[in-house]
Structures are given as structure tokens and as C-alpha cells.
Tab-separated table of C-alpha atoms in Angstrom:
chain	number	residue	atom	x	y	z
D	1	GLN	CA	-14.034	7.631	10.650
D	2	VAL	CA	-11.006	7.501	8.389
D	3	GLN	CA	-11.436	7.713	4.640
D	4	LEU	CA	-8.677	6.491	2.336
D	5	VAL	CA	-8.466	7.259	-1.367
D	6	GLU	CA	-5.898	5.586	-3.600
D	7	SER	CA	-4.660	6.988	-6.883
D	8	GLY	CA	-1.839	6.537	-9.358
D	9	GLY	CA	-2.680	3.157	-10.817
D	10	GLY	CA	-2.784	2.529	-14.522
D	11	LEU	CA	-1.441	0.539	-17.426
D	12	VAL	CA	2.315	0.220	-17.806
D	13	GLN	CA	4.677	-1.978	-19.789
D	14	ALA	CA	6.876	-4.520	-18.064
D	15	GLY	CA	9.937	-2.797	-16.669
D	16	GLY	CA	8.099	0.454	-16.137
D	17	SER	CA	7.314	2.382	-12.986
D	18	LEU	CA	4.296	3.717	-11.143
D	19	ARG	CA	3.826	5.722	-7.981
D	20	LEU	CA	0.698	5.026	-5.978
D	21	SER	CA	-0.701	7.506	-3.491
D	22	CYS	CA	-3.165	7.082	-0.659
D	23	ALA	CA	-4.698	10.199	0.851
D	24	ALA	CA	-6.251	9.900	4.297
D	25	SER	CA	-8.852	12.072	5.987
D	26	GLY	CA	-7.814	11.408	9.576
D	27	ARG	CA	-6.608	14.349	11.610
D	28	THR	CA	-4.208	12.135	13.565
D	29	PHE	CA	-2.686	10.510	10.502
D	30	SER	CA	0.803	10.531	11.965
D	31	SER	CA	-0.324	8.032	14.601
D	32	TYR	CA	-1.606	5.498	12.055
D	33	ALA	CA	0.386	2.602	10.761
D	34	MET	CA	-0.267	2.360	7.035
D	35	ALA	CA	0.029	-0.517	4.615
D	36	TRP	CA	-0.382	-1.558	1.012
D	37	PHE	CA	-1.989	-4.834	-0.010
D	38	ARG	CA	-2.815	-6.167	-3.443
D	39	GLN	CA	-5.254	-8.653	-4.896
D	40	ALA	CA	-5.187	-10.273	-8.316
D	41	PRO	CA	-8.282	-11.912	-9.821
D	42	GLY	CA	-8.966	-15.284	-8.246
D	43	LYS	CA	-6.241	-14.874	-5.651
D	44	GLU	CA	-6.140	-13.962	-1.989
D	45	ARG	CA	-5.296	-10.468	-0.898
D	46	GLU	CA	-1.600	-10.330	-0.116
D	47	PHE	CA	0.608	-8.037	1.866
D	48	VAL	CA	2.920	-5.691	0.006
D	49	SER	CA	4.404	-3.211	2.461
D	50	ALA	CA	3.727	-1.306	5.670
D	51	ILE	CA	5.082	1.722	7.482
D	52	SER	CA	4.807	2.984	11.042
D	53	GLY	CA	3.207	6.303	11.929
D	54	SER	CA	6.497	8.131	12.184
D	55	GLY	CA	7.915	6.421	9.111
D	56	GLY	CA	10.705	4.963	11.197
D	57	SER	CA	9.773	1.329	10.685
D	58	VAL	CA	8.972	-0.325	7.359
D	59	VAL	CA	8.175	-3.868	6.301
D	60	TYR	CA	8.216	-5.363	2.799
D	61	ALA	CA	6.983	-8.616	1.374
D	62	PRO	CA	9.970	-10.742	0.306
D	63	PHE	CA	8.685	-11.186	-3.241
D	64	LEU	CA	9.257	-7.514	-3.998
D	65	ARG	CA	13.016	-8.073	-4.328
D	66	GLY	CA	13.708	-4.426	-3.546
D	67	ARG	CA	11.544	-3.069	-6.360
D	68	PHE	CA	8.982	-1.203	-4.241
D	69	THR	CA	9.464	1.581	-1.714
D	70	ILE	CA	6.890	2.745	0.816
D	71	SER	CA	6.985	6.252	2.239
D	72	ARG	CA	4.694	8.778	3.860
D	73	ASP	CA	4.255	12.503	4.162
D	74	ASN	CA	2.418	13.162	7.384
D	75	ALA	CA	2.040	16.861	6.617
D	76	GLU	CA	-0.018	15.833	3.581
D	77	ASN	CA	-1.776	12.846	5.187
D	78	THR	CA	-0.494	10.673	2.370
D	79	VAL	CA	1.294	7.362	2.019
D	80	TYR	CA	3.066	6.365	-1.190
D	81	LEU	CA	4.202	3.224	-2.920
D	82	GLN	CA	6.913	3.742	-5.515
D	83	MET	CA	7.059	0.749	-7.825
D	84	ILE	CA	9.859	0.143	-10.312
D	85	SER	CA	10.801	-2.699	-12.653
D	86	LEU	CA	7.189	-3.770	-12.785
D	87	LYS	CA	6.359	-7.280	-13.914
D	88	PRO	CA	3.139	-8.749	-15.327
D	89	GLU	CA	2.696	-10.672	-12.079
D	90	ASP	CA	2.402	-7.329	-10.271
D	91	THR	CA	-0.951	-6.822	-11.985
D	92	ALA	CA	-3.573	-6.439	-9.262
D	93	VAL	CA	-5.816	-4.030	-7.461
D	94	TYR	CA	-3.717	-2.235	-4.879
D	95	PHE	CA	-5.326	-1.199	-1.599
D	96	CYS	CA	-4.076	1.026	1.154
D	97	ALA	CA	-5.073	0.395	4.737
D	98	ALA	CA	-4.803	2.160	8.086
D	99	ASP	CA	-4.230	0.748	11.541
D	100	LEU	CA	-5.397	3.391	13.974
D	101	ARG	CA	-3.672	1.645	16.857
D	102	GLY	CA	-0.352	2.637	15.358
D	103	THR	CA	1.269	-0.738	15.887
D	104	VAL	CA	5.028	-0.609	16.221
D	105	GLY	CA	6.615	-2.905	13.709
D	106	PRO	CA	3.531	-2.612	11.466
D	107	GLY	CA	1.526	-5.734	10.829
D	108	THR	CA	1.449	-7.814	7.672
D	109	LEU	CA	-2.029	-9.331	8.071
D	110	ALA	CA	-5.125	-7.755	6.571
D	111	PHE	CA	-7.271	-8.212	9.675
D	112	GLU	CA	-4.907	-6.012	11.657
D	113	TYR	CA	-6.041	-2.952	9.688
D	114	ASP	CA	-9.151	-0.949	10.488
D	115	TYR	CA	-9.830	1.105	7.359
D	116	TRP	CA	-9.388	0.427	3.677
D	117	GLY	CA	-9.481	2.367	0.465
D	118	GLN	CA	-11.377	1.237	-2.608
D	119	GLY	CA	-8.227	0.257	-4.455
D	120	THR	CA	-6.473	1.342	-7.616
D	121	GLN	CA	-5.853	-0.947	-10.580
D	122	VAL	CA	-2.303	-1.630	-11.686
D	123	THR	CA	-1.939	-3.490	-14.964
D	124	VAL	CA	1.476	-4.478	-16.294
D	125	SER	CA	1.647	-5.675	-19.877
D	126	SER	CA	4.230	-8.175	-21.049
């Protein structure tokens, strides 16, 4: 079983930056596609970004407008989400997820992912 633990969330002013981390327990981490999703109160969970096992393929939600960058360090079993120019509408719980099938061209739908972290809160003040 894969365990995912997110960290790096917090309170930041609009225009600020945060770097989220997701540490995975799997011993074959490099074969997992990884993704970030977020969920604001009263709203559906939405896709943010995903990355293939090798890091060679990435996908971003269009609403990001180039503000977020996903990356991974397979030697450390960790995936990252660097967020800049944060806006109040970015406020949400951010979840990382793992697809153990290692889908090429990683998926953007929540049901495609097998394991989930507990989430980390990101709050952006206006």
C-alpha cells in the first residue's frame, strides 16, 4: 500500500508563493504517475496538475495561467507543486494522488488515481 503525506500549505497573502510537497512510501515511486488536486469548501474536487513517473510528461489545468509548476524527485520519493502569484481563489485543500499504473500522459480525473494523501490547507488572503 502506498502512503502519501502532503506538507507545505499555510497562510499567504495574495501575490505570494508556496511550495507543496508530497512524500510517498512506495518503493517503486518512479513508476507512479502523480497528481495534485484541490477542493474548496462547497465545491467539487478539481484537477491542478499531473506528472508522469519519469517526469517527462506534465499536464496543467488551464486556469493556472502558468503560475504553478509540478516536479518530482524520484530519489526522494517526492512530488512538488511550486505555486507563485497566489490568488484568493486558490484557497483550498490541496491533495496529492498516485496512479500506480503509471499512465502515460497522466490523467486529469480523480477516479484514475489509486491513492490519496490527507491534504494540506492553502489559504490566500486578499
